[in-house]
Amino acid sequence: MGRIVHLAMRVDDLDKATEFYTKIFGFKEVRVPGLRTTARYLTDGRVHIALNQARGAEDAGPAIDHFGIEVENVDRCTAEIGKYGGAVVSEPGKAVKYRDPGGIVVEAVPVGAKPGIDEK
């Protein structure tokens, strides 16, 4: 069976997007020798996020619907989100979703709320 190794997202500001995912969700930046300056890799230790700088008006704006990130404390993420350019976009009582500084929607998934993958 295949597995997801990275999720590529188009962003308008690499620095803002990097700060958002590292400060809110604890992702680590991955240094890749020879990587072009218009891309950046972040990781949770298993899956990488590839942030790709939008190249102009023809591809400006976010290029993904949303994705979920498992977190220990949804309330902490919600309290911190505004500090790093994000905003809560979900309705009260629904799954908590945020819009990152570039407009991509991220769902905060409480640990254990979604089934894991049995590794053999």
mmCIF file of N, CA and C in Angstrom, residues 44-98:
data_model
loop_
_atom_site.group_PDB
_atom_site.id
_atom_site.type_symbol
_atom_site.label_atom_id
_atom_site.label_comp_id
_atom_site.label_asym_id
_atom_site.label_seq_id
_atom_site.Cartn_x
_atom_site.Cartn_y
_atom_site.Cartn_z
ATOM 1 N N ASP A 44 6.237 16.622 10.386
ATOM 2 C CA ASP A 44 5.769 16.209 11.709
ATOM 3 C C ASP A 44 6.537 14.963 12.153
ATOM 4 N N GLY A 45 7.515 14.565 11.376
ATOM 5 C CA GLY A 45 8.299 13.376 11.661
ATOM 6 C C GLY A 45 7.928 12.195 10.786
ATOM 7 N N ARG A 46 6.763 12.255 10.167
ATOM 8 C CA ARG A 46 6.310 11.173 9.287
ATOM 9 C C ARG A 46 5.936 11.688 7.908
ATOM 10 N N VAL A 47 5.237 12.805 7.885
ATOM 11 C CA VAL A 47 4.762 13.365 6.627
ATOM 12 C C VAL A 47 5.326 14.776 6.489
ATOM 13 N N HIS A 48 5.775 15.094 5.283
ATOM 14 C CA HIS A 48 6.300 16.434 5.009
ATOM 15 C C HIS A 48 5.220 17.301 4.379
ATOM 16 N N ILE A 49 5.295 18.577 4.678
ATOM 17 C CA ILE A 49 4.509 19.579 3.968
ATOM 18 C C ILE A 49 5.506 20.334 3.095
ATOM 19 N N ALA A 50 5.233 20.392 1.812
ATOM 20 C CA ALA A 50 6.051 21.178 0.900
ATOM 21 C C ALA A 50 5.329 22.497 0.661
ATOM 22 N N LEU A 51 5.932 23.582 1.103
ATOM 23 C CA LEU A 51 5.372 24.910 0.863
ATOM 24 C C LEU A 51 6.028 25.461 -0.394
ATOM 25 N N ASN A 52 5.225 25.802 -1.377
ATOM 26 C CA ASN A 52 5.732 26.326 -2.645
ATOM 27 C C ASN A 52 5.252 27.753 -2.830
ATOM 28 N N GLN A 53 6.181 28.657 -3.063
ATOM 29 C CA GLN A 53 5.867 30.063 -3.263
ATOM 30 C C GLN A 53 5.041 30.240 -4.527
ATOM 31 N N ALA A 54 3.903 30.942 -4.412
ATOM 32 C CA ALA A 54 3.107 31.277 -5.592
ATOM 33 C C ALA A 54 3.970 32.121 -6.518
ATOM 34 N N ARG A 55 3.848 31.898 -7.816
ATOM 35 C CA ARG A 55 4.752 32.549 -8.767
ATOM 36 C C ARG A 55 4.160 33.765 -9.464
ATOM 37 N N GLY A 56 2.960 34.130 -9.141
ATOM 38 C CA GLY A 56 2.364 35.294 -9.787
ATOM 39 C C GLY A 56 0.853 35.229 -9.713
ATOM 40 N N ALA A 57 0.211 36.178 -10.354
ATOM 41 C CA ALA A 57 -1.249 36.291 -10.287
ATOM 42 C C ALA A 57 -1.947 35.028 -10.778
ATOM 43 N N GLU A 58 -1.346 34.328 -11.751
ATOM 44 C CA GLU A 58 -2.008 33.143 -12.307
ATOM 45 C C GLU A 58 -2.116 31.991 -11.306
ATOM 46 N N ASP A 59 -1.270 31.965 -10.279
ATOM 47 C CA ASP A 59 -1.385 30.899 -9.282
ATOM 48 C C ASP A 59 -1.376 31.439 -7.850
ATOM 49 N N ALA A 60 -1.821 32.677 -7.673
ATOM 50 C CA ALA A 60 -1.900 33.258 -6.333
ATOM 51 C C ALA A 60 -3.033 32.620 -5.546
ATOM 52 N N GLY A 61 -2.885 32.625 -4.249
ATOM 53 C CA GLY A 61 -3.907 32.077 -3.364
ATOM 54 C C GLY A 61 -3.657 30.632 -3.017
ATOM 55 N N PRO A 62 -4.338 30.122 -1.990
ATOM 56 C CA PRO A 62 -4.110 28.752 -1.532
ATOM 57 C C PRO A 62 -4.545 27.727 -2.571
ATOM 58 N N ALA A 63 -3.893 26.574 -2.522
ATOM 59 C CA ALA A 63 -4.201 25.538 -3.499
ATOM 60 C C ALA A 63 -4.424 24.202 -2.819
ATOM 61 N N ILE A 64 -5.329 24.169 -1.854
ATOM 62 C CA ILE A 64 -5.738 22.931 -1.193
ATOM 63 C C ILE A 64 -7.038 23.242 -0.447
ATOM 64 N N ASP A 65 -7.954 22.293 -0.323
ATOM 65 C CA ASP A 65 -9.207 22.539 0.393
ATOM 66 C C ASP A 65 -8.949 22.657 1.884
ATOM 67 N N HIS A 66 -8.516 21.564 2.504
ATOM 68 C CA HIS A 66 -8.075 21.581 3.898
ATOM 69 C C HIS A 66 -7.399 20.256 4.194
ATOM 70 N N PHE A 67 -6.677 20.225 5.299
ATOM 71 C CA PHE A 67 -6.121 18.965 5.777
ATOM 72 C C PHE A 67 -6.137 18.995 7.290
ATOM 73 N N GLY A 68 -6.127 17.814 7.908
ATOM 74 C CA GLY A 68 -6.198 17.703 9.361
ATOM 75 C C GLY A 68 -4.834 17.450 9.970
ATOM 76 N N ILE A 69 -4.597 18.102 11.112
ATOM 77 C CA ILE A 69 -3.382 17.888 11.891
ATOM 78 C C ILE A 69 -3.800 17.456 13.287
ATOM 79 N N GLU A 70 -3.322 16.289 13.720
ATOM 80 C CA GLU A 70 -3.628 15.794 15.063
ATOM 81 C C GLU A 70 -2.863 16.635 16.089
ATOM 82 N N VAL A 71 -3.584 17.124 17.108
ATOM 83 C CA VAL A 71 -2.980 17.976 18.134
ATOM 84 C C VAL A 71 -3.355 17.480 19.523
ATOM 85 N N GLU A 72 -2.484 17.748 20.479
ATOM 86 C CA GLU A 72 -2.734 17.388 21.878
ATOM 87 C C GLU A 72 -3.818 18.266 22.494
ATOM 88 N N ASN A 73 -3.855 19.553 22.104
ATOM 89 C CA ASN A 73 -4.739 20.494 22.768
ATOM 90 C C ASN A 73 -5.331 21.484 21.751
ATOM 91 N N VAL A 74 -6.560 21.226 21.339
ATOM 92 C CA VAL A 74 -7.234 22.081 20.356
ATOM 93 C C VAL A 74 -7.435 23.483 20.915
ATOM 94 N N ASP A 75 -7.777 23.583 22.204
ATOM 95 C CA ASP A 75 -8.003 24.898 22.808
ATOM 96 C C ASP A 75 -6.749 25.767 22.782
ATOM 97 N N ARG A 76 -5.583 25.154 23.014
ATOM 98 C CA ARG A 76 -4.330 25.914 22.983
ATOM 99 C C ARG A 76 -4.078 26.444 21.573
ATOM 100 N N CYS A 77 -4.293 25.603 20.577
ATOM 101 C CA CYS A 77 -4.117 26.038 19.189
ATOM 102 C C CYS A 77 -5.052 27.205 18.876
ATOM 103 N N THR A 78 -6.296 27.083 19.300
ATOM 104 C CA THR A 78 -7.285 28.124 19.034
ATOM 105 C C THR A 78 -6.890 29.438 19.697
ATOM 106 N N ALA A 79 -6.365 29.358 20.922
ATOM 107 C CA ALA A 79 -5.952 30.561 21.647
ATOM 108 C C ALA A 79 -4.754 31.244 20.994
ATOM 109 N N GLU A 80 -3.881 30.483 20.362
ATOM 110 C CA GLU A 80 -2.642 31.009 19.782
ATOM 111 C C GLU A 80 -2.772 31.421 18.316
ATOM 112 N N ILE A 81 -3.799 30.998 17.649
ATOM 113 C CA ILE A 81 -3.895 31.105 16.203
ATOM 114 C C ILE A 81 -3.722 32.533 15.672
ATOM 115 N N GLY A 82 -4.309 33.501 16.342
ATOM 116 C CA GLY A 82 -4.232 34.891 15.887
ATOM 117 C C GLY A 82 -2.841 35.489 15.967
ATOM 118 N N LYS A 83 -2.017 34.998 16.886
ATOM 119 C CA LYS A 83 -0.655 35.515 17.050
ATOM 120 C C LYS A 83 0.204 35.286 15.815
ATOM 121 N N TYR A 84 -0.141 34.293 15.032
ATOM 122 C CA TYR A 84 0.682 33.912 13.891
ATOM 123 C C TYR A 84 -0.033 34.096 12.561
ATOM 124 N N GLY A 85 -1.018 34.994 12.553
ATOM 125 C CA GLY A 85 -1.669 35.357 11.306
ATOM 126 C C GLY A 85 -2.809 34.470 10.866
ATOM 127 N N GLY A 86 -3.247 33.543 11.731
ATOM 128 C CA GLY A 86 -4.350 32.658 11.387
ATOM 129 C C GLY A 86 -5.664 33.153 11.952
ATOM 130 N N ALA A 87 -6.739 32.470 11.601
ATOM 131 C CA ALA A 87 -8.068 32.816 12.099
ATOM 132 C C ALA A 87 -8.930 31.558 12.166
ATOM 133 N N VAL A 88 -9.802 31.491 13.162
ATOM 134 C CA VAL A 88 -10.754 30.395 13.277
ATOM 135 C C VAL A 88 -11.842 30.630 12.225
ATOM 136 N N VAL A 89 -12.184 29.575 11.462
ATOM 137 C CA VAL A 89 -13.198 29.721 10.422
ATOM 138 C C VAL A 89 -14.359 28.748 10.576
ATOM 139 N N SER A 90 -14.321 27.918 11.612
ATOM 140 C CA SER A 90 -15.403 26.946 11.799
ATOM 141 C C SER A 90 -16.525 27.549 12.622
ATOM 142 N N GLU A 91 -17.683 26.932 12.503
ATOM 143 C CA GLU A 91 -18.834 27.355 13.288
ATOM 144 C C GLU A 91 -18.735 26.742 14.678
ATOM 145 N N PRO A 92 -19.278 27.412 15.708
ATOM 146 C CA PRO A 92 -19.264 26.823 17.056
ATOM 147 C C PRO A 92 -19.911 25.442 17.053
ATOM 148 N N GLY A 93 -19.294 24.503 17.761
ATOM 149 C CA GLY A 93 -19.826 23.151 17.852
ATOM 150 C C GLY A 93 -19.377 22.230 16.739
ATOM 151 N N LYS A 94 -18.709 22.756 15.732
ATOM 152 C CA LYS A 94 -18.203 21.957 14.614
ATOM 153 C C LYS A 94 -16.724 21.662 14.843
ATOM 154 N N ALA A 95 -16.151 20.805 13.992
ATOM 155 C CA ALA A 95 -14.710 20.569 14.043
ATOM 156 C C ALA A 95 -14.005 21.915 13.897
ATOM 157 N N VAL A 96 -12.971 22.137 14.699
ATOM 158 C CA VAL A 96 -12.287 23.431 14.681
ATOM 159 C C VAL A 96 -11.365 23.509 13.468
ATOM 160 N N LYS A 97 -11.638 24.502 12.637
ATOM 161 C CA LYS A 97 -10.815 24.735 11.454
ATOM 162 C C LYS A 97 -10.282 26.160 11.507
ATOM 163 N N TYR A 98 -9.039 26.288 11.025
ATOM 164 C CA TYR A 98 -8.376 27.586 10.986
ATOM 165 C C TYR A 98 -7.993 27.901 9.552
#
